[in-house]
mmCIF file of C-alpha atoms in Angstrom:
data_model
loop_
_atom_site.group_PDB
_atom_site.id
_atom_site.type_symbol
_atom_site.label_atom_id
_atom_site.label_comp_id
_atom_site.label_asym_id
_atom_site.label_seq_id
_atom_site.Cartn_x
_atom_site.Cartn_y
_atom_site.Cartn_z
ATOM 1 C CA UNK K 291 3.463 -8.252 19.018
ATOM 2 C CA UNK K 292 0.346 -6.530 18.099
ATOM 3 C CA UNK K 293 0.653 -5.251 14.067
ATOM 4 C CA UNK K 294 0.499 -1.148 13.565
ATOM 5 C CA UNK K 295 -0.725 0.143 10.124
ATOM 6 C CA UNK K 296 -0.323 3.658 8.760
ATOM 7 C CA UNK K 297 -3.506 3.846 6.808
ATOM 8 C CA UNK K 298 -3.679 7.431 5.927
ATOM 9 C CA UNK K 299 -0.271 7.112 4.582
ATOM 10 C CA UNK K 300 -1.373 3.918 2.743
ATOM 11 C CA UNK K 301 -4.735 4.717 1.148
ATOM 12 C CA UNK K 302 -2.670 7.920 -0.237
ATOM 13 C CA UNK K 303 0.012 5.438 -1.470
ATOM 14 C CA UNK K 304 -2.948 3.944 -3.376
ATOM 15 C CA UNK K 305 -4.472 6.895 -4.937
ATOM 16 C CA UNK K 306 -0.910 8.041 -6.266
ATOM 17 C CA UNK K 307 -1.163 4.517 -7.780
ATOM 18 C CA UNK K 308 -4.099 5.479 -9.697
ATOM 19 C CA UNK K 309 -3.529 8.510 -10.712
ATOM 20 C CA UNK K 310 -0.387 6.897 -11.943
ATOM 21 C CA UNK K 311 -1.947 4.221 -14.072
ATOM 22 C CA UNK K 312 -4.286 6.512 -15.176
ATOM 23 C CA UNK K 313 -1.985 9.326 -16.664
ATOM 24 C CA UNK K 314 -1.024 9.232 -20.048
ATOM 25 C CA UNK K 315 2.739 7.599 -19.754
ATOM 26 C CA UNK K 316 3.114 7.798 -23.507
ATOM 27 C CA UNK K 317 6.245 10.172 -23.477
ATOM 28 C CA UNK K 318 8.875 8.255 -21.314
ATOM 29 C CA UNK K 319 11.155 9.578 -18.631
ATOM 30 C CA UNK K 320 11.885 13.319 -20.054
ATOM 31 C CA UNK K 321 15.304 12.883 -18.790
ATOM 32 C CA UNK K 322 16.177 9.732 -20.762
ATOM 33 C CA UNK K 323 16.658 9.766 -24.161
ATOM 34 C CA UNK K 324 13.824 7.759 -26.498
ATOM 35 C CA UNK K 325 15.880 5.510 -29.200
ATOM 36 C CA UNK K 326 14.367 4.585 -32.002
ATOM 37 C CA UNK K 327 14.760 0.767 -31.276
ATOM 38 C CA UNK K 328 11.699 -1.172 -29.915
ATOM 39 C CA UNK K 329 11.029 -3.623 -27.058
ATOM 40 C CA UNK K 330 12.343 -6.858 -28.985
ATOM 41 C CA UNK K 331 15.452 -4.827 -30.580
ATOM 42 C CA UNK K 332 17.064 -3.836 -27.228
ATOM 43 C CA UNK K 333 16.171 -7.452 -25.644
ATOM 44 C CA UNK K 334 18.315 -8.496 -28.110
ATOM 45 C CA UNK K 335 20.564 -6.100 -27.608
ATOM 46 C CA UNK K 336 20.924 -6.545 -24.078
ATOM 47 C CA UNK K 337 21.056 -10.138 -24.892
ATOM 48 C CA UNK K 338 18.048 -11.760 -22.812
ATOM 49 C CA UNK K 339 17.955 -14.883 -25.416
ATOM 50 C CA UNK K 340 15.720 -16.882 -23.460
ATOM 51 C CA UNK K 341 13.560 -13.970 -23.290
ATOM 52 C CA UNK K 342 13.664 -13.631 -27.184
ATOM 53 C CA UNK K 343 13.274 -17.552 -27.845
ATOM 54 C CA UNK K 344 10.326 -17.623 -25.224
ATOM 55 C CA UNK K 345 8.715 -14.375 -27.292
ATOM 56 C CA UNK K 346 8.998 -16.414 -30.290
ATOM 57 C CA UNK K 347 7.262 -19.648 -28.798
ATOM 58 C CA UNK K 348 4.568 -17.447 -27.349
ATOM 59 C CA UNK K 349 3.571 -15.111 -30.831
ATOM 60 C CA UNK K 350 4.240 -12.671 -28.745
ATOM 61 C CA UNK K 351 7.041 -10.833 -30.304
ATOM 62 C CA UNK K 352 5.166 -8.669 -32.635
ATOM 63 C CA UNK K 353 3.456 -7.444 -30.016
ATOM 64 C CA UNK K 354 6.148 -6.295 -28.298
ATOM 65 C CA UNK K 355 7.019 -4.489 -31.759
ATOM 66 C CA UNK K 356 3.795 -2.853 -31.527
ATOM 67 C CA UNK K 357 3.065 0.638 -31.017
ATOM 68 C CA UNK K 358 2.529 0.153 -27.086
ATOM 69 C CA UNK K 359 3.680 1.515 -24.964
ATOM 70 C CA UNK K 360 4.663 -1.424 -22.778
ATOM 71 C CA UNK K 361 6.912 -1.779 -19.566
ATOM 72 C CA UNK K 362 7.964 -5.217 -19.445
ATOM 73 C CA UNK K 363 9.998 -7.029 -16.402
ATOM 74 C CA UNK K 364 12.492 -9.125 -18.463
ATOM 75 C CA UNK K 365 13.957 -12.415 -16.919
ATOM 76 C CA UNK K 366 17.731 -13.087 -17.621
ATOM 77 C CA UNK K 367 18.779 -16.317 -19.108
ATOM 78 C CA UNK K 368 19.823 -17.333 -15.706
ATOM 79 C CA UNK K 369 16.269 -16.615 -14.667
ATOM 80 C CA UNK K 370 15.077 -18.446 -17.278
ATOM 81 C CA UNK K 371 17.113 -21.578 -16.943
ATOM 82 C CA UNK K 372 15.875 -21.803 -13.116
ATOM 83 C CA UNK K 373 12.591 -21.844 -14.068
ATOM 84 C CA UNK K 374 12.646 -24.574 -16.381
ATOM 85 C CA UNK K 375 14.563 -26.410 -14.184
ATOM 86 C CA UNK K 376 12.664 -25.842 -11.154
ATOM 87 C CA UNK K 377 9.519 -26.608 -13.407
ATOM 88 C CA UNK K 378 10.853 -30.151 -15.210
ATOM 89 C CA UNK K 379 10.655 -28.166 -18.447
ATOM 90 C CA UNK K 380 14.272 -28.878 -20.633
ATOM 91 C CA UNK K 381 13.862 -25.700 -22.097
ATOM 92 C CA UNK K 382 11.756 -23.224 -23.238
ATOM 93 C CA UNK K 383 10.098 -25.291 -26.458
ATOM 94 C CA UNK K 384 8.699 -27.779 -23.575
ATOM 95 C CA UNK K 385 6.699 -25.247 -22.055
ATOM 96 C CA UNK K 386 3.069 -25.357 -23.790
ATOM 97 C CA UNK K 387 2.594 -22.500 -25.846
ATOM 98 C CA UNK K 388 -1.151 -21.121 -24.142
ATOM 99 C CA UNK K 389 1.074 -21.424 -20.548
ATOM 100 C CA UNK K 390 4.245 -19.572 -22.005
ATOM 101 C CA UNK K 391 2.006 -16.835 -23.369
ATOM 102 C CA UNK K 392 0.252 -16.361 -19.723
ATOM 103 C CA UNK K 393 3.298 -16.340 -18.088
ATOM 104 C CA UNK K 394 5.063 -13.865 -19.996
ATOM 105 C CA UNK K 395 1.727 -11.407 -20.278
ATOM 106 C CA UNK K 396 2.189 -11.597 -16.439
ATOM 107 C CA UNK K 397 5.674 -9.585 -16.904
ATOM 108 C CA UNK K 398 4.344 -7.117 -19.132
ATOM 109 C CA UNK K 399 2.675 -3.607 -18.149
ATOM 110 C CA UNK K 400 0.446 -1.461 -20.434
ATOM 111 C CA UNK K 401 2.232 1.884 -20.564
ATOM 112 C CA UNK K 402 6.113 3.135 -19.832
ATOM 113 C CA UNK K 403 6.612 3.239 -16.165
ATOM 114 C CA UNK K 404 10.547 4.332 -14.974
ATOM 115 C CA UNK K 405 11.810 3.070 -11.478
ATOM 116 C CA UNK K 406 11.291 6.801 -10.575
ATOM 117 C CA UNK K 407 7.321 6.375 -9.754
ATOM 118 C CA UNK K 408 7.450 3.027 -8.333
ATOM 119 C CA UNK K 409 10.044 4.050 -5.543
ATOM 120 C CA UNK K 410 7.645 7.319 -5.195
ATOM 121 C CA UNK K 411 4.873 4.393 -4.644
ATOM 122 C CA UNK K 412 6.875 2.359 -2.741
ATOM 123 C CA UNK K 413 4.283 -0.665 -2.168
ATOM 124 C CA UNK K 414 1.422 -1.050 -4.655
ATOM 125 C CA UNK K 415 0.059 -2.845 -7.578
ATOM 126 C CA UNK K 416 0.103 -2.776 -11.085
ATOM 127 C CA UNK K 417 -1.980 -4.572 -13.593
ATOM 128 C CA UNK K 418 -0.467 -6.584 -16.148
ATOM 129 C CA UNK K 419 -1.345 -8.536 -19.398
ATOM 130 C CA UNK K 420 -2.112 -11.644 -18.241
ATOM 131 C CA UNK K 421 -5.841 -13.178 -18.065
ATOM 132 C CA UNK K 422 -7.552 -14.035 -14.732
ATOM 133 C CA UNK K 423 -11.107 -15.913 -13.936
ATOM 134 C CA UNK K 424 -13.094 -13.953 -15.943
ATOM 135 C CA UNK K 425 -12.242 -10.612 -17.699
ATOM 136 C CA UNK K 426 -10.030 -10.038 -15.363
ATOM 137 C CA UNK K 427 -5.903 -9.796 -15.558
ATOM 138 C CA UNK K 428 -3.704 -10.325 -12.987
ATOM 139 C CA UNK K 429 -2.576 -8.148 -10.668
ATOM 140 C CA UNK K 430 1.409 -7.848 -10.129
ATOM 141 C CA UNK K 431 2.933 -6.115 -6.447
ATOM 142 C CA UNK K 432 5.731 -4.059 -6.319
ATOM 143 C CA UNK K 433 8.284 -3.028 -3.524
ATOM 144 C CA UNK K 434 10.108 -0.132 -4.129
ATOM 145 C CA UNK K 435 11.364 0.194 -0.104
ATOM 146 C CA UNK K 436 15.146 -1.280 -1.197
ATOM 147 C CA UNK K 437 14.944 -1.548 -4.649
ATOM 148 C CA UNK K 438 12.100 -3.317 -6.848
ATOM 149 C CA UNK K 439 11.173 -6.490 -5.726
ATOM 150 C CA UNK K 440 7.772 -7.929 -7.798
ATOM 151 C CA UNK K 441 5.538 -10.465 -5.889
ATOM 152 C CA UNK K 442 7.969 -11.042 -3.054
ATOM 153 C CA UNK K 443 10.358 -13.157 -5.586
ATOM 154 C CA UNK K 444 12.074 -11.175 -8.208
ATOM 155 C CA UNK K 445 14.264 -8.397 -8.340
ATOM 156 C CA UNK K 446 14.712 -5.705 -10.395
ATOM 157 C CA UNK K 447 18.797 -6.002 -11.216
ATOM 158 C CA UNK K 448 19.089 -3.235 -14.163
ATOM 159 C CA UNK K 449 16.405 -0.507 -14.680
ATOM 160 C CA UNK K 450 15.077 1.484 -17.102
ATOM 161 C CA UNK K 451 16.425 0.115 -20.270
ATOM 162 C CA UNK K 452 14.612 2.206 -22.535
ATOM 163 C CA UNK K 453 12.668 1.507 -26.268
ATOM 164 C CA UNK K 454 10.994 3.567 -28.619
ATOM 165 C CA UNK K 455 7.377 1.974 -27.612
ATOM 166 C CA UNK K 456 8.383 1.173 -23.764
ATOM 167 C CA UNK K 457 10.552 0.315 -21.161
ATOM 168 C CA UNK K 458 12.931 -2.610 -19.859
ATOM 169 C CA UNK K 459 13.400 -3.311 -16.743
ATOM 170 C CA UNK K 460 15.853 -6.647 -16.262
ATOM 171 C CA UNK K 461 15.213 -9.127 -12.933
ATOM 172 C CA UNK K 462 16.215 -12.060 -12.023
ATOM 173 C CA UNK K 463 13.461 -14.528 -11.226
ATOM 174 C CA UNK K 464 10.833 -15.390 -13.699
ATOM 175 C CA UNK K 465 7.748 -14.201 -11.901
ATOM 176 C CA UNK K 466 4.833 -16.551 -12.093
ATOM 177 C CA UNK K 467 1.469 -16.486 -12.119
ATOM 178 C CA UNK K 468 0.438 -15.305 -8.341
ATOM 179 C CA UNK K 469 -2.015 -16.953 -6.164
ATOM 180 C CA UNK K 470 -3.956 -15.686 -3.526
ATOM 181 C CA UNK K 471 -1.220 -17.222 -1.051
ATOM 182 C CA UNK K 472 1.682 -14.929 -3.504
ATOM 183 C CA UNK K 473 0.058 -11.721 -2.183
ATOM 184 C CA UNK K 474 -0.073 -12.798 1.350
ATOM 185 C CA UNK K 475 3.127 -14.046 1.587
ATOM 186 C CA UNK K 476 4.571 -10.642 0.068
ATOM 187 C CA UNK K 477 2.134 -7.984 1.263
ATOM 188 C CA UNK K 478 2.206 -6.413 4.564
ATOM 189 C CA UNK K 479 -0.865 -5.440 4.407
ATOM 190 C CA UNK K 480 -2.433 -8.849 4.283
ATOM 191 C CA UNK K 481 0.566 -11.260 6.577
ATOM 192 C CA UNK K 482 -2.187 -11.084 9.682
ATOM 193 C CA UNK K 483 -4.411 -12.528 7.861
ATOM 194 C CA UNK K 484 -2.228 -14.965 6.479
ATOM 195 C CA UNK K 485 -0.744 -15.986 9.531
ATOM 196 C CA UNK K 486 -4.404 -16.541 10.709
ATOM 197 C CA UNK K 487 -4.701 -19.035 7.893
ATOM 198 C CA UNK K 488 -1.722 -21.233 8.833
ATOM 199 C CA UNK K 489 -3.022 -20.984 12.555
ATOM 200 C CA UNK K 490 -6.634 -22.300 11.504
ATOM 201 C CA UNK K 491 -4.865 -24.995 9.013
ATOM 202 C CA UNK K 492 -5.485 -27.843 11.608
ATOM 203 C CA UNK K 493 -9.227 -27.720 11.059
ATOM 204 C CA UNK K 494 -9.393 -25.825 7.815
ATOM 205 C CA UNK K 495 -9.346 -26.231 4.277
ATOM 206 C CA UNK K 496 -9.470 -22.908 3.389
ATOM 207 C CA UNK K 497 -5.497 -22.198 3.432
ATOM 208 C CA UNK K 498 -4.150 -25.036 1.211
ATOM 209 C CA UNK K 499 -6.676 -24.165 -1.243
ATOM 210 C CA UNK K 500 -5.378 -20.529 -1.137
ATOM 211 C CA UNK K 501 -2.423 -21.742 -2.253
ATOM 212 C CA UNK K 502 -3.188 -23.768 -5.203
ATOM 213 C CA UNK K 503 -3.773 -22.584 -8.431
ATOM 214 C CA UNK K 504 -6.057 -25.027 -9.654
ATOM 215 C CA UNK K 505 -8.518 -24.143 -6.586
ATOM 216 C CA UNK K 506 -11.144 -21.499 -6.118
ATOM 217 C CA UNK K 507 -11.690 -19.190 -7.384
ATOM 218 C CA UNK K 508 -12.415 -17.309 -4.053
ATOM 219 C CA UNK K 509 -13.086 -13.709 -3.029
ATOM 220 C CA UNK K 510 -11.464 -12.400 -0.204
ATOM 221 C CA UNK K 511 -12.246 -9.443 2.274
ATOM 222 C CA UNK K 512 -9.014 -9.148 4.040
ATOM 223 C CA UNK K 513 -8.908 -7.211 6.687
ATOM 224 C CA UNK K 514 -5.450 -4.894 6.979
ATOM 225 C CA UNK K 515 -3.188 -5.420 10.159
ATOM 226 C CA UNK K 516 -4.728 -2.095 12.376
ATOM 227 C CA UNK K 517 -7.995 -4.156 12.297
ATOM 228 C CA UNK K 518 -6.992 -7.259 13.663
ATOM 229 C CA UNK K 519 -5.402 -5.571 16.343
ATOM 230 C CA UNK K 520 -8.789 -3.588 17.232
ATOM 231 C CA UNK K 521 -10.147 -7.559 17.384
ATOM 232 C CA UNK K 522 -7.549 -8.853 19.552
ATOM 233 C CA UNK K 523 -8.049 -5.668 21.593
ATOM 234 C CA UNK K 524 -11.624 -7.621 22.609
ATOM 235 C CA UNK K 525 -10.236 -10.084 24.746
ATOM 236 C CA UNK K 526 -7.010 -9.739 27.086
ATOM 237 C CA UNK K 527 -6.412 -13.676 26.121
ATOM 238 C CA UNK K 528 -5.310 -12.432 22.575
ATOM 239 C CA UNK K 529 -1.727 -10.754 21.392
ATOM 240 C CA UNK K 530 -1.697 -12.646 18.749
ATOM 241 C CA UNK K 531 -4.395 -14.002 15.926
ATOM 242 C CA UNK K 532 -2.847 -17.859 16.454
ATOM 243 C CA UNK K 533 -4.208 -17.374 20.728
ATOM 244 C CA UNK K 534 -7.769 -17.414 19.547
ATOM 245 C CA UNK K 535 -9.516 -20.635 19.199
ATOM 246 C CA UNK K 536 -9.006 -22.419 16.004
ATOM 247 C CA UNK K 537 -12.298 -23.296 15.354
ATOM 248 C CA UNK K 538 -14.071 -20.003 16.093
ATOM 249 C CA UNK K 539 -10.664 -18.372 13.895
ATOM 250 C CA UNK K 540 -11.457 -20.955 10.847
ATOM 251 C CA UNK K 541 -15.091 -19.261 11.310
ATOM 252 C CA UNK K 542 -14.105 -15.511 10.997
ATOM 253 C CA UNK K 543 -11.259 -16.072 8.170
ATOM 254 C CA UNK K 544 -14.423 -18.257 5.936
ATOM 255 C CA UNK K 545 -16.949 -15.745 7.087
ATOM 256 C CA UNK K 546 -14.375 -13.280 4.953
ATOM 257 C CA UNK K 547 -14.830 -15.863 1.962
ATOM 258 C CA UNK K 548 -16.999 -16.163 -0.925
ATOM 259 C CA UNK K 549 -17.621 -18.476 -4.141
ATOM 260 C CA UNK K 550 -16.134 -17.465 -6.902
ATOM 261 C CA UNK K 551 -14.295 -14.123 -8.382
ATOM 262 C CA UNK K 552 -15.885 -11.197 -7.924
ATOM 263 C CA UNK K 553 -14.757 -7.603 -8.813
ATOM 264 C CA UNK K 554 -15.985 -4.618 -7.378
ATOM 265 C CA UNK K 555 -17.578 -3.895 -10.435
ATOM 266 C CA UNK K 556 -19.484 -6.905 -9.761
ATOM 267 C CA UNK K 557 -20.526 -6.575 -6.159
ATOM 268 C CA UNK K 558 -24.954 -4.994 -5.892
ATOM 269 C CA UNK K 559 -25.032 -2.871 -3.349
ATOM 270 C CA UNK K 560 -27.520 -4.206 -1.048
ATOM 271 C CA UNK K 561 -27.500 -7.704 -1.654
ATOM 272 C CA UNK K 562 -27.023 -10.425 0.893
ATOM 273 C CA UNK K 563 -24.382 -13.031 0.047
ATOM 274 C CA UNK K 564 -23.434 -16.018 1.926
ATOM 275 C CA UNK K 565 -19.312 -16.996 3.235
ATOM 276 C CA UNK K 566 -17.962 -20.438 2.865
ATOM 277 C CA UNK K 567 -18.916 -20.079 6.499
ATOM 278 C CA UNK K 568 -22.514 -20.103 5.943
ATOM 279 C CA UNK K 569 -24.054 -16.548 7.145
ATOM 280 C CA UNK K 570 -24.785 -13.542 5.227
ATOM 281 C CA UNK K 571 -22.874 -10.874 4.676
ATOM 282 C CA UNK K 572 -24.571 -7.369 3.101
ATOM 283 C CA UNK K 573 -22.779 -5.067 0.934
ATOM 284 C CA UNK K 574 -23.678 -1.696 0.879
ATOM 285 C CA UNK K 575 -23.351 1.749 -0.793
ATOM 286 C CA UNK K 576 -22.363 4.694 1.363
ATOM 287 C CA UNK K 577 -20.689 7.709 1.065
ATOM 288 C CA UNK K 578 -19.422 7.233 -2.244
ATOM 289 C CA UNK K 579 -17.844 3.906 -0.947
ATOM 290 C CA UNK K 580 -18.774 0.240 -0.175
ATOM 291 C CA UNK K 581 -19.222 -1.606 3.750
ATOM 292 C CA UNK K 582 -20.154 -4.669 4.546
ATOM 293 C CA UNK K 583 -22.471 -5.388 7.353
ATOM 294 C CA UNK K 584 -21.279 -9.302 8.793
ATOM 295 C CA UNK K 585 -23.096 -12.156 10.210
ATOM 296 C CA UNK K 586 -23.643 -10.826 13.367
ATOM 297 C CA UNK K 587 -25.024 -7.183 12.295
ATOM 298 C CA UNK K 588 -21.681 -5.499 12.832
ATOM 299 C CA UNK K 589 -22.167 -2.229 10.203
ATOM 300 C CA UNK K 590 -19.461 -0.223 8.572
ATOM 301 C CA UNK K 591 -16.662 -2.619 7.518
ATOM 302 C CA UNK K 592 -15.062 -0.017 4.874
ATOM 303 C CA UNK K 593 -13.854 -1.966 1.794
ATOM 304 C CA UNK K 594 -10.993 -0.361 0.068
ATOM 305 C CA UNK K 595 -8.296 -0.352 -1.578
ATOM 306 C CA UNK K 596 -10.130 -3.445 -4.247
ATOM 307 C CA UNK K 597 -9.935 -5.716 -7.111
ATOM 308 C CA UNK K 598 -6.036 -7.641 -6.221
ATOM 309 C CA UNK K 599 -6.619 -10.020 -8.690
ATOM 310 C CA UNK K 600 -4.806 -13.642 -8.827
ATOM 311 C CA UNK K 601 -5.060 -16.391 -10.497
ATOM 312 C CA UNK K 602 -7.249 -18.060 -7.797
ATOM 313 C CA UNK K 603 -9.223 -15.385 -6.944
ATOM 314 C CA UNK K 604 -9.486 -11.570 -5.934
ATOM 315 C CA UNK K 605 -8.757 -9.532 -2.807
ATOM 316 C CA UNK K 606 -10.237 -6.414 -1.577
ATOM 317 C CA UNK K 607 -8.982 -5.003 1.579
ATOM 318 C CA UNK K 608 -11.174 -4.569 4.863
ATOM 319 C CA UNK K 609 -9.534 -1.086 6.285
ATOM 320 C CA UNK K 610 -11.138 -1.104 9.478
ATOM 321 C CA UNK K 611 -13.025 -4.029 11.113
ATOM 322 C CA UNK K 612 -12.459 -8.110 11.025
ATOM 323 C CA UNK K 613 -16.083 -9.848 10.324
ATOM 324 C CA UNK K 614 -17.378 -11.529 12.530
ATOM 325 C CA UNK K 615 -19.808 -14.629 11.754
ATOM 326 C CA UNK K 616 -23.366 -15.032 14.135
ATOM 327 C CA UNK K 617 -21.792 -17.371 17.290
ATOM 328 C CA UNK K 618 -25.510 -17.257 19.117
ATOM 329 C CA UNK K 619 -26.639 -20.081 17.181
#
């Protein structure tokens, strides 16, 4: 079945996501009361042990005392002891310090955000703490439909445990750090494409190397659901993106791909770049926005919402067209 996207109703979801992380969140939930205990005080109070030790490990715990404010996503022990498991660590002193440090900066928020504003969000991204290629830091999704689920893994069990220089909120899955394949795999917005990678694996190496962390890092434009159905539209062969041809569909998803990780803030308007596919693309300034003219001289791609940053890479979102590579040669 052909995919249907809401795209007024999402770009709004995404400006109310900036407005959020740009407001000053200083002053907490007026409804809740502030104590005058911070971050590291109620983990221990609310004895997340693992949480505390792992803190330790990291030098990490003083900045949790800090002024802040931080909202932090705070494993259980449970969580914890899954992890390690899962990971062949026997506990959390195994764990090298630099990769304990990145992996709990991935939990933790700049500012106090309540479970109030997510579910008002619904589906979006924050940004955490932890580093990405680059300057960057990672990007962390949220679903608020049923609850708060965080990268299509954890979920939030207790919210809003509030400190005097943030906020708590308790899961129960340690979250780590997300590849390009994590936000596929949890984000409607970008399955289609995803299930276009798996479809094009048989002559591709584009989707295992999505997955791993040690690969790339790539830049995707990732075209949302609406405009893959406008592309399978094209041809009365296609319902679905696995019915076109794998090798012209390995083309289109590397004509989406580039080298390396870059940010919007990053991108010149105007120059020509080449895909892992091997034609141009051309970025361009207009209307107070960015397009991409493809291969094959198709103008107005609209890029937007930008900047999903994973460990591997970063995604910006196509809201309108698929790209399509130069097939005359």
């Amino acid at each position: 079945m052909k995919s249907s996207l809401k795209l007024k109703q999402f770009l709004t979801l995404v400006i109310m996501a900036s407005v959020l992380l740009s407001c000053n969140l200083d002053d907490g939930p007026a409804t809740i009361p502030i104590p005058e205990t911070d971050i590291v005080e109620v983990a221990t109070a609310e004895n997340l042990n693992s949480l505390l030790a792992a803190l330790e490990r990291a030098d990490l715990a003083n900045t949790l005392k800090g002024d802040g404010p931080f909202t932090v996503f705070a494993p259980t022990d449970e969580a914890f002891s899954s992890f390690l498991s899962s990971n062949g660590f026997a506990s959390v002193d195994a764990v090298p310090t630099a990769t304990l440090q990145q992996l709990l900066l991935n939990h933790v928020v700049s500012g106090r955000i309540d479970s109030a504003p997510l579910a008002d969000l619904q589906r979006n991204y924050l940004q955490n703490l932890a580093d990405g290629p680059g300057e960057s830091k990672l990007s962390l999704y949220f679903d608020a439909t049923d609850g708060v689920v965080l990268n299509g893994l954890a979920t939030v069990t207790q919210a809003d445990v509030v400190a005097e220089n943030g906020i708590i909120h308790i899961i129960n899955q340690v979250i780590s750090l997300p590849t390009l394949d994590t936000f596929m795999s949890a984000d409607a917005n970008l399955e289609v494409f995803g299930t276009a990678l798996d479809a094009a694996a048989v002559v591709s190496d584009l989707p295992s190397d999505l997955k791993e962390s040690t690969g790339g890092p790539y830049t995707i434009f990732v075209p949302v659901p609406a405009a893959f159905d406008a592309l399978l539209d094209t041809n009365n062969d296609w319902n679905f993106v696995s019915d076109i041809e794998e090798n012209l569909l390995a083309a289109v998803l590397e004509h989406h791909t580039l080298s390396g990780n870059v940010r919007s803030s990053d991108i010149i308007p105007g120059q020509a770049v080449t895909t892992l596919e091997g034609d141009e693309i051309t970025i361009v300034s207009k209307d107070g926005g960015l397009e991409i003219t493809d291969g094959s001289g198709n103008e107005g791609a609209i890029i937007g919402p930008t900047d999903i940053q994973a460990s591997n890479g970063v995604i910006h979102l196509i809201t309108n067209n698929v790209l399509l590579p130069d097939t005359t040669n």
